[in-house]
Short mmCIF file of N, CA, C and O in Angstrom, two decimals:
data_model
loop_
_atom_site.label_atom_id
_atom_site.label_comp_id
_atom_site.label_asym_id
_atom_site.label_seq_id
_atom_site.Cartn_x
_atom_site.Cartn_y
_atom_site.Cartn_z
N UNK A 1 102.31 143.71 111.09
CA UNK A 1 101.86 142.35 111.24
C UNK A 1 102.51 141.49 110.15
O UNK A 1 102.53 141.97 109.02
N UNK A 2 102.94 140.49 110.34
CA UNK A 2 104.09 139.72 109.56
C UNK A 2 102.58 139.02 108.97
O UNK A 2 101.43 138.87 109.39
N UNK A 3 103.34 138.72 107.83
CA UNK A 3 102.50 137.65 106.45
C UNK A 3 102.53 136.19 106.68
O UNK A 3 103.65 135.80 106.34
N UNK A 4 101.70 135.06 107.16
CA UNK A 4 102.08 133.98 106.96
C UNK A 4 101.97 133.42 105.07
O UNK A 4 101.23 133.90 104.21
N UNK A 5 102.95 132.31 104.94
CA UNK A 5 102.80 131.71 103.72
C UNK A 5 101.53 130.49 104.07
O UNK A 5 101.21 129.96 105.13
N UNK A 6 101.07 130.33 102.81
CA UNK A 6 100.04 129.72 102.64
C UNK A 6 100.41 127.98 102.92
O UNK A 6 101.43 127.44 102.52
N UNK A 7 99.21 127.24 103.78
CA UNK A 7 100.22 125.74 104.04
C UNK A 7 100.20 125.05 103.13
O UNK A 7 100.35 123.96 103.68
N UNK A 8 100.13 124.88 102.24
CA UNK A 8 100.62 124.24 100.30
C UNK A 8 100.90 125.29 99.45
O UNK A 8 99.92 125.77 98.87
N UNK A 9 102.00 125.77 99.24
CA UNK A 9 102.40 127.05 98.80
C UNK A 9 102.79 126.21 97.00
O UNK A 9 103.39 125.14 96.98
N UNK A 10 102.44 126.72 96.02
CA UNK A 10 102.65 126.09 94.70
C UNK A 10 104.01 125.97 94.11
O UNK A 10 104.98 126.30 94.79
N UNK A 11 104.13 125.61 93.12
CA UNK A 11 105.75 125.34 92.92
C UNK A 11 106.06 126.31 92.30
O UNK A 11 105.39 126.84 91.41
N UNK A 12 107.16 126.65 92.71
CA UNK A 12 107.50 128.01 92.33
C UNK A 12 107.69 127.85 90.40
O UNK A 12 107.85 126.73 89.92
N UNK A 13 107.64 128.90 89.64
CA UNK A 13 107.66 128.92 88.35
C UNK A 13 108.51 130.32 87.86
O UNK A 13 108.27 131.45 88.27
N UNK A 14 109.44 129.97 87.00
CA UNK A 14 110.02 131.25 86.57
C UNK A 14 109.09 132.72 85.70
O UNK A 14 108.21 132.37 84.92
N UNK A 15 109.24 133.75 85.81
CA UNK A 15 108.25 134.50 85.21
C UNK A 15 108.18 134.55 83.65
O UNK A 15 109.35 134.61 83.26
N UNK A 16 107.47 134.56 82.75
CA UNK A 16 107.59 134.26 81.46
C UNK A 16 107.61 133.25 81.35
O UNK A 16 107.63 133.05 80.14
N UNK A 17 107.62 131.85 82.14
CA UNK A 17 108.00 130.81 82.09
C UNK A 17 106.52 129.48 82.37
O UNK A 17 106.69 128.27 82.22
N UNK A 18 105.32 130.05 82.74
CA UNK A 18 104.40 129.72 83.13
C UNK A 18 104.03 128.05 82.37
O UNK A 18 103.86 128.02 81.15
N UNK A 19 103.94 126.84 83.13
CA UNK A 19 102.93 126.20 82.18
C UNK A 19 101.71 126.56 81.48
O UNK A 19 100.77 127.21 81.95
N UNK A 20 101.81 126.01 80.14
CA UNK A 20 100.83 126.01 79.16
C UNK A 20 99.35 125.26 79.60
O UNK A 20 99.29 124.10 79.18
N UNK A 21 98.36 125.63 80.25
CA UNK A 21 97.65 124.63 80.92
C UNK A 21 97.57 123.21 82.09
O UNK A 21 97.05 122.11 82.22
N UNK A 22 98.57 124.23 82.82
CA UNK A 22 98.66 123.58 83.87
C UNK A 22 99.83 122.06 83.66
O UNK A 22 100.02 121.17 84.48
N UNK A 23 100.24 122.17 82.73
CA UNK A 23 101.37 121.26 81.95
C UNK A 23 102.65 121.04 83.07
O UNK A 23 103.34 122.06 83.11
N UNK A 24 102.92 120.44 83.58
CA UNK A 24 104.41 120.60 84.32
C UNK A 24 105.14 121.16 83.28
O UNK A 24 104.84 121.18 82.08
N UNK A 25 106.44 121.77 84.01
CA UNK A 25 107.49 122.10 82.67
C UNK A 25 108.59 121.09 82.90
O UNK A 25 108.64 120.57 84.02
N UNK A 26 109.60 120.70 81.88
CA UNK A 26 110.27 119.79 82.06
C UNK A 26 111.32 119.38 83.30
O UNK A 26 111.78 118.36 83.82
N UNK A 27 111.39 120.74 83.42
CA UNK A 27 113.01 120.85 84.84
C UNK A 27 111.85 120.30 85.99
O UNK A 27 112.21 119.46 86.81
N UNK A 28 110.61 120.75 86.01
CA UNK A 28 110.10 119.75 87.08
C UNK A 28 110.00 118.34 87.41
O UNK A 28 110.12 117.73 88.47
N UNK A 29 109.77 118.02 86.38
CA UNK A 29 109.38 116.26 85.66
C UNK A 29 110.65 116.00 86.25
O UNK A 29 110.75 115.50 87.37
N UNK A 30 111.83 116.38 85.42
CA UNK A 30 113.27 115.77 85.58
C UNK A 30 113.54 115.92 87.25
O UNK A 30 114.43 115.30 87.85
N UNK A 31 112.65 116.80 87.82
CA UNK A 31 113.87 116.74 89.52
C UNK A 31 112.98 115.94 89.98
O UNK A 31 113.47 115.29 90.91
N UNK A 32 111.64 115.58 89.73
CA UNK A 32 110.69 114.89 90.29
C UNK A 32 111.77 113.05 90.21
O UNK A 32 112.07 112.24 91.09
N UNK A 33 112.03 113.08 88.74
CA UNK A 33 112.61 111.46 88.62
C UNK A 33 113.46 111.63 89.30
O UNK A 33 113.42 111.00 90.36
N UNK A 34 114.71 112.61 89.03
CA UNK A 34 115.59 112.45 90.38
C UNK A 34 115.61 112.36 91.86
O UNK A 34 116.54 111.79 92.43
N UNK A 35 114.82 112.79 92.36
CA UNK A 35 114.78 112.93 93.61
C UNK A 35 113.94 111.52 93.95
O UNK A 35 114.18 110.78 94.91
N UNK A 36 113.01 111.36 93.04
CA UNK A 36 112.25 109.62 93.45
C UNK A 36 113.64 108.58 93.29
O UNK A 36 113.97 107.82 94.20
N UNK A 37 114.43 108.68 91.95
CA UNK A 37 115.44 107.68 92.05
C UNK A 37 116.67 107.60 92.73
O UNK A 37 117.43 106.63 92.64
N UNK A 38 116.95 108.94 93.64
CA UNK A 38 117.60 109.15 94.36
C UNK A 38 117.24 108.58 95.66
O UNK A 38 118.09 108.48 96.55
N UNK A 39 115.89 108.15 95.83
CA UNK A 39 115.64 108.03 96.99
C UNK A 39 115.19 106.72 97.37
O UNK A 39 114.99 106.22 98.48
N UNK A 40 115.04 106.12 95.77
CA UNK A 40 114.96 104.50 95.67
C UNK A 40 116.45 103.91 96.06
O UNK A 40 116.74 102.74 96.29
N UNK A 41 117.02 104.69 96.06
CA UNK A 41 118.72 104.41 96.39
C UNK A 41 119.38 104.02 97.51
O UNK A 41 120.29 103.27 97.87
N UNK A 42 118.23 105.15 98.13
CA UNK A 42 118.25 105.24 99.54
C UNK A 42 119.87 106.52 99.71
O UNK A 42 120.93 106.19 100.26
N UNK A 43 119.74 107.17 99.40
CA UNK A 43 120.99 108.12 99.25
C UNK A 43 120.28 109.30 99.73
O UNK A 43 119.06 109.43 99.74
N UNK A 44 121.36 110.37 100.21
CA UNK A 44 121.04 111.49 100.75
C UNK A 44 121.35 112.78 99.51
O UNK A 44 122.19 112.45 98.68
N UNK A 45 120.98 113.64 99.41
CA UNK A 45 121.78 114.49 98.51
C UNK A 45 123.05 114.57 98.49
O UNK A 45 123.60 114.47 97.39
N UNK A 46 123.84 114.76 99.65
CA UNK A 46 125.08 115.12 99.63
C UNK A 46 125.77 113.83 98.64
O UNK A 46 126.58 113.99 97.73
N UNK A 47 125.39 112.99 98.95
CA UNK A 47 125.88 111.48 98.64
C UNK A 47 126.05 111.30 96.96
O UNK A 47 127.00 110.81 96.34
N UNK A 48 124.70 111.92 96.42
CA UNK A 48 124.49 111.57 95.27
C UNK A 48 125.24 113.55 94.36
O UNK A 48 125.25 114.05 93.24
N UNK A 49 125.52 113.78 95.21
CA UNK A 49 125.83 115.21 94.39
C UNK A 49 127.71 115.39 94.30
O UNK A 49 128.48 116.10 93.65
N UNK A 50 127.81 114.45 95.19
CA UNK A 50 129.62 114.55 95.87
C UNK A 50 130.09 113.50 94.58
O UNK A 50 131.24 113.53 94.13
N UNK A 51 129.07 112.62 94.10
CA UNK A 51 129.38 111.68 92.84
C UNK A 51 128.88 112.35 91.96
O UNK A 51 128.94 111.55 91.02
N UNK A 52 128.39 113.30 91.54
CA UNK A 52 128.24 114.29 90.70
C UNK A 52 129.03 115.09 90.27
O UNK A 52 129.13 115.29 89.05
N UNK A 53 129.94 115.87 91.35
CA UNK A 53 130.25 116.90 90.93
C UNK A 53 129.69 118.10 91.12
O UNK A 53 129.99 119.06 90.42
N UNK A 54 128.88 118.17 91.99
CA UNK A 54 128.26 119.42 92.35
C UNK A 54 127.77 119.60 93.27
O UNK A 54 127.07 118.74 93.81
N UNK A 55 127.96 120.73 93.76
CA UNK A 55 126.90 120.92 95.17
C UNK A 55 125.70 120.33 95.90
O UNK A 55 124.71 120.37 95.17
N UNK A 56 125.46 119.83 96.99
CA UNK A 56 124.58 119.48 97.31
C UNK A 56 123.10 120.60 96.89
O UNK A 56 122.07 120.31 96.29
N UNK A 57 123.53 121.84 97.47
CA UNK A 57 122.18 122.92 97.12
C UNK A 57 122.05 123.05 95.79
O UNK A 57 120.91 123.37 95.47
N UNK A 58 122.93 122.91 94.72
CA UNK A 58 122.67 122.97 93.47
C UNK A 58 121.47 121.67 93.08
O UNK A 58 120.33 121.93 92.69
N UNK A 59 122.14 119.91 93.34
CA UNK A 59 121.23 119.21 93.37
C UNK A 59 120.03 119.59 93.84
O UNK A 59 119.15 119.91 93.05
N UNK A 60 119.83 119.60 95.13
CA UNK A 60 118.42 120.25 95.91
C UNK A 60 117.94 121.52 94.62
O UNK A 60 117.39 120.92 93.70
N UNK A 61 117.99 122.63 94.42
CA UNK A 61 117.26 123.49 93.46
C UNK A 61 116.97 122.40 91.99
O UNK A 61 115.79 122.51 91.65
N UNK A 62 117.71 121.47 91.13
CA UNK A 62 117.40 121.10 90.37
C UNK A 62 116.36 119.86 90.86
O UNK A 62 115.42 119.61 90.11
N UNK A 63 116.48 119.31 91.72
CA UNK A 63 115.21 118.21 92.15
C UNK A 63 113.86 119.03 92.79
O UNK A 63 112.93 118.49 93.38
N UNK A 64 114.02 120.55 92.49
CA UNK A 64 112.88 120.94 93.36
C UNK A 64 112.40 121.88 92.01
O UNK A 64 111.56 122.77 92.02
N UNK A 65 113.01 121.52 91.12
CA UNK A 65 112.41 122.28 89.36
C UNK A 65 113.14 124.38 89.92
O UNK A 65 112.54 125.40 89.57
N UNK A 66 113.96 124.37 90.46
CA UNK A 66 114.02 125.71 91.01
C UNK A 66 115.47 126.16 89.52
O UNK A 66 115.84 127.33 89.45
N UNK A 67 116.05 125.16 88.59
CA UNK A 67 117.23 125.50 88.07
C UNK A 67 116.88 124.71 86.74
O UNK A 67 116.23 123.67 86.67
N UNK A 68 117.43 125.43 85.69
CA UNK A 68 117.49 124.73 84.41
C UNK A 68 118.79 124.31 84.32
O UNK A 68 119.73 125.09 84.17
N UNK A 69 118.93 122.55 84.46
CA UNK A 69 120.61 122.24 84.26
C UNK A 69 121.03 122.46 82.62
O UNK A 69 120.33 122.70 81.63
N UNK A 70 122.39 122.28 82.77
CA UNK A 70 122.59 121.98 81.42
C UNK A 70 123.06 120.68 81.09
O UNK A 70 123.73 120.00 81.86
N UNK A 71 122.66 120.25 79.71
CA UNK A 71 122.90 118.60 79.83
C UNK A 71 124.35 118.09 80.07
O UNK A 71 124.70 116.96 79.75
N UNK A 72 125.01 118.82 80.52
CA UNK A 72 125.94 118.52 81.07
C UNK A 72 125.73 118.03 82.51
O UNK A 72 126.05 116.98 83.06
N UNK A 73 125.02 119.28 83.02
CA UNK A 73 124.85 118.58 84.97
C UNK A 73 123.73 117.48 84.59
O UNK A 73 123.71 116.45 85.27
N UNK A 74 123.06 117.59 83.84
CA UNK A 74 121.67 116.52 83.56
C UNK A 74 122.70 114.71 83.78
O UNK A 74 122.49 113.84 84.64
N UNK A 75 123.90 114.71 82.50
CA UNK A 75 124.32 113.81 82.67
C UNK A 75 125.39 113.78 83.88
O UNK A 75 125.70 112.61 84.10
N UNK A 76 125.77 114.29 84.37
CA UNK A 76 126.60 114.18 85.82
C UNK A 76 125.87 113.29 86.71
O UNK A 76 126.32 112.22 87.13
N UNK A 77 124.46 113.90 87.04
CA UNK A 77 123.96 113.76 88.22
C UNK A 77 123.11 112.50 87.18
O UNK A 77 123.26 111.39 87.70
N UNK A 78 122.47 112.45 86.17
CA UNK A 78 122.39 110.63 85.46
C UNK A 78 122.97 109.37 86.17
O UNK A 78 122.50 108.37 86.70
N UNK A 79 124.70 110.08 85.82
CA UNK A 79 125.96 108.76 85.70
C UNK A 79 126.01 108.57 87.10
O UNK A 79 125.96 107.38 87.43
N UNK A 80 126.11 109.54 88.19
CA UNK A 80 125.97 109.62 89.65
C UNK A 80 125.00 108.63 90.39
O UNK A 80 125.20 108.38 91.58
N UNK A 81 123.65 107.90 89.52
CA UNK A 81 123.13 107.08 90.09
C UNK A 81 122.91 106.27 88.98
O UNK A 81 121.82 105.83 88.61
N UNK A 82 124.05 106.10 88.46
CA UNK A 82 124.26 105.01 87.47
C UNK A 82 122.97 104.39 86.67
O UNK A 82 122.48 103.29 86.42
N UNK A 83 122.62 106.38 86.28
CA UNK A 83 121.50 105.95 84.79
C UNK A 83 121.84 106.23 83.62
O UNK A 83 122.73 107.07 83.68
N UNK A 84 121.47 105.84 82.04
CA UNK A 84 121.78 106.45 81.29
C UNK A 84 121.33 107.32 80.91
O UNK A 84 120.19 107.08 81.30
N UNK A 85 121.23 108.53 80.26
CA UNK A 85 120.79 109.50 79.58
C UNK A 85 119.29 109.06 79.32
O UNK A 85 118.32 109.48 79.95
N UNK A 86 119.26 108.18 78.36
CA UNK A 86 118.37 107.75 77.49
C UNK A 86 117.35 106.93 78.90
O UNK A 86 116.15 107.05 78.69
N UNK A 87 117.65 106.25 80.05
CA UNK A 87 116.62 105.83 80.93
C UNK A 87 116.32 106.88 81.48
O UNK A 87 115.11 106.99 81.71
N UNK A 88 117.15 107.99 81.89
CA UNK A 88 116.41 109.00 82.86
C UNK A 88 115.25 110.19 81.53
O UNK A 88 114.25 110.81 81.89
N UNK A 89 115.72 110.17 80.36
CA UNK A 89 114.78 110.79 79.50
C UNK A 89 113.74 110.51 79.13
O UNK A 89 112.89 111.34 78.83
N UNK A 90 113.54 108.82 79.05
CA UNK A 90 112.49 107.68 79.53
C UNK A 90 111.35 107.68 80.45
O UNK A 90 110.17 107.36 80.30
N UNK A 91 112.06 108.16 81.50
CA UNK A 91 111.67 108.11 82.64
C UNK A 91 110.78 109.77 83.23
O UNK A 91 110.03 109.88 84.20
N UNK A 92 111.08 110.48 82.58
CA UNK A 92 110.96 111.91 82.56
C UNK A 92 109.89 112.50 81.81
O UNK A 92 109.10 113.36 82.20
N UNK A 93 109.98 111.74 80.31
CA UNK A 93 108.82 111.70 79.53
C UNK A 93 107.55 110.50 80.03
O UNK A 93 106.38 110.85 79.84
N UNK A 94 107.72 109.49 80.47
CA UNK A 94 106.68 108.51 81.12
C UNK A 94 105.95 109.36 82.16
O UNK A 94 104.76 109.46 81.87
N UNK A 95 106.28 110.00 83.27
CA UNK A 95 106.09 111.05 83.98
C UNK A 95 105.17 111.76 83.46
O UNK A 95 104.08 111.65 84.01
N UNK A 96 105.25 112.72 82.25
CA UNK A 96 104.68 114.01 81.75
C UNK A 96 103.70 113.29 81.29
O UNK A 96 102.69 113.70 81.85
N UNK A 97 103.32 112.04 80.26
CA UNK A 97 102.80 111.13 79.71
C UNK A 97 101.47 111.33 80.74
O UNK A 97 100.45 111.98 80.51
N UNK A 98 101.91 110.35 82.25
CA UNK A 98 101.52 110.29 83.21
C UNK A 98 100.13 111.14 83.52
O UNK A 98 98.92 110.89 83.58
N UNK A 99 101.26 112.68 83.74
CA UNK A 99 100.24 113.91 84.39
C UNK A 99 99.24 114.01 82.76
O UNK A 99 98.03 114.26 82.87
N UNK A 100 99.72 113.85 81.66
CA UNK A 100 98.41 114.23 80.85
C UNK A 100 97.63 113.35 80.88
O UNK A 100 96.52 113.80 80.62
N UNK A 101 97.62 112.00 81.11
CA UNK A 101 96.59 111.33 81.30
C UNK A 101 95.64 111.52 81.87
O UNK A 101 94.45 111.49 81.53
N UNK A 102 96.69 111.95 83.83
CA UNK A 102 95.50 111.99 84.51
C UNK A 102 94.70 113.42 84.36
O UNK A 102 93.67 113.53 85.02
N UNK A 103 95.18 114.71 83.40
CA UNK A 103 94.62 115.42 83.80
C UNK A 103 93.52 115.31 82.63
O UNK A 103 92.42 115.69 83.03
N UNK A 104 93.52 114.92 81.41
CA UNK A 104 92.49 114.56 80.80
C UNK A 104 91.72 114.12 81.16
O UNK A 104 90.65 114.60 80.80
N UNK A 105 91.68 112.78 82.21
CA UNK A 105 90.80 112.09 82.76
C UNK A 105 89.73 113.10 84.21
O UNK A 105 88.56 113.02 84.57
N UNK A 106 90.85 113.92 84.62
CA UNK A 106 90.33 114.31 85.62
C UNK A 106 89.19 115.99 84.87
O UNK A 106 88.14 116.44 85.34
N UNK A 107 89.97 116.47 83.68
CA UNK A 107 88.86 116.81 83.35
C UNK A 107 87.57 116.72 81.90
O UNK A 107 86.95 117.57 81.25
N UNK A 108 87.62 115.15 81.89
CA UNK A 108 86.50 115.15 81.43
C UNK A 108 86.81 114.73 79.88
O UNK A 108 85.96 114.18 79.17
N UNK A 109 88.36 115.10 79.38
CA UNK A 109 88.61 114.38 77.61
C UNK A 109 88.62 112.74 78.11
O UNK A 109 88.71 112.27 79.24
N UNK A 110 88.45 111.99 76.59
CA UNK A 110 88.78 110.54 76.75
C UNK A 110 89.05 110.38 75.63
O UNK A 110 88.43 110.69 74.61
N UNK A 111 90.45 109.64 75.86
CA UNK A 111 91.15 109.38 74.45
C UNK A 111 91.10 107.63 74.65
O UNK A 111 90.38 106.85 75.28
N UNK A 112 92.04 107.53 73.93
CA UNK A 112 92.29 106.40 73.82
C UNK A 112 93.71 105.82 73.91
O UNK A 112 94.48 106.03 72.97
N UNK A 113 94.11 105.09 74.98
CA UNK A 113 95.87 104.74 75.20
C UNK A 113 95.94 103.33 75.14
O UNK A 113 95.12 102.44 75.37
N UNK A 114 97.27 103.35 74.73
CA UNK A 114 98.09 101.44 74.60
C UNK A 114 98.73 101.69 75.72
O UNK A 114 99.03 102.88 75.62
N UNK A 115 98.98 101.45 76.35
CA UNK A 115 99.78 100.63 77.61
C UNK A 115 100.53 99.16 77.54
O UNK A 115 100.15 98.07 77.96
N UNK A 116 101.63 99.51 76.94
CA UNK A 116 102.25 98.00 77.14
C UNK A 116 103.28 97.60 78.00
O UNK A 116 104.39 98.12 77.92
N UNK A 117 102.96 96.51 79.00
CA UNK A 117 103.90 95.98 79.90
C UNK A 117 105.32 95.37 79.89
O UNK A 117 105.85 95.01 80.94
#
């Protein structure tokens, strides 16, 4: 009798590699911004990976947290949708920022945050 997979199957995680309390790890954060600003673009993978320099399936595993780039492909696939380093690292850390907020909030710490517009 064949196994079905579960219908929200979790994100896959390397072994030894586990978040620390449910923490995203960074290669997630980072494919998460890519793949949102890739898609504010309105671009397909192939599109945004062929201005990269790299494989479309390579892109796809790093926007799906499945690959640790090196800041080398980090800045390829950056300059490819004409970000800098420093906005997509911005953007990556605002993200993680993000999930600790809400998960503090969701369980129960309350700190105290600045938010400036």
């Amino acid at each position: 009798m064949a196994e079905t997979a579960p219908p929200n199957p979790a994100p896959a995680t390397t072994p030894g590699r586990e978040p620390a309390d449910g923490e995203p790890l960074w290669r997630d954060a980072l494919g998460v911004c890519l793949r949102d600003m890739r898609h504010d673009r309105g671009e397909k993978l192939t599109d945004t990976a062929s201005r990269a320099g790299i494989s479309p399936q390579y892109l796809s595993e790093i926007e799906r947290g499945m690959k640790d780039p090196s800041s080398e492909m980090i800045a390829a696939v950056a300059g490819a949708l004409e970000l800098t380093l420093t906005d997509l690292t911005v953007a990556v850390a605002e993200r993680l920022q993000s999930f600790q907020f809400t998960a503090s909030v969701a369980s129960g710490h309350r700190s105290a945050y600045a938010l400036a517009a």
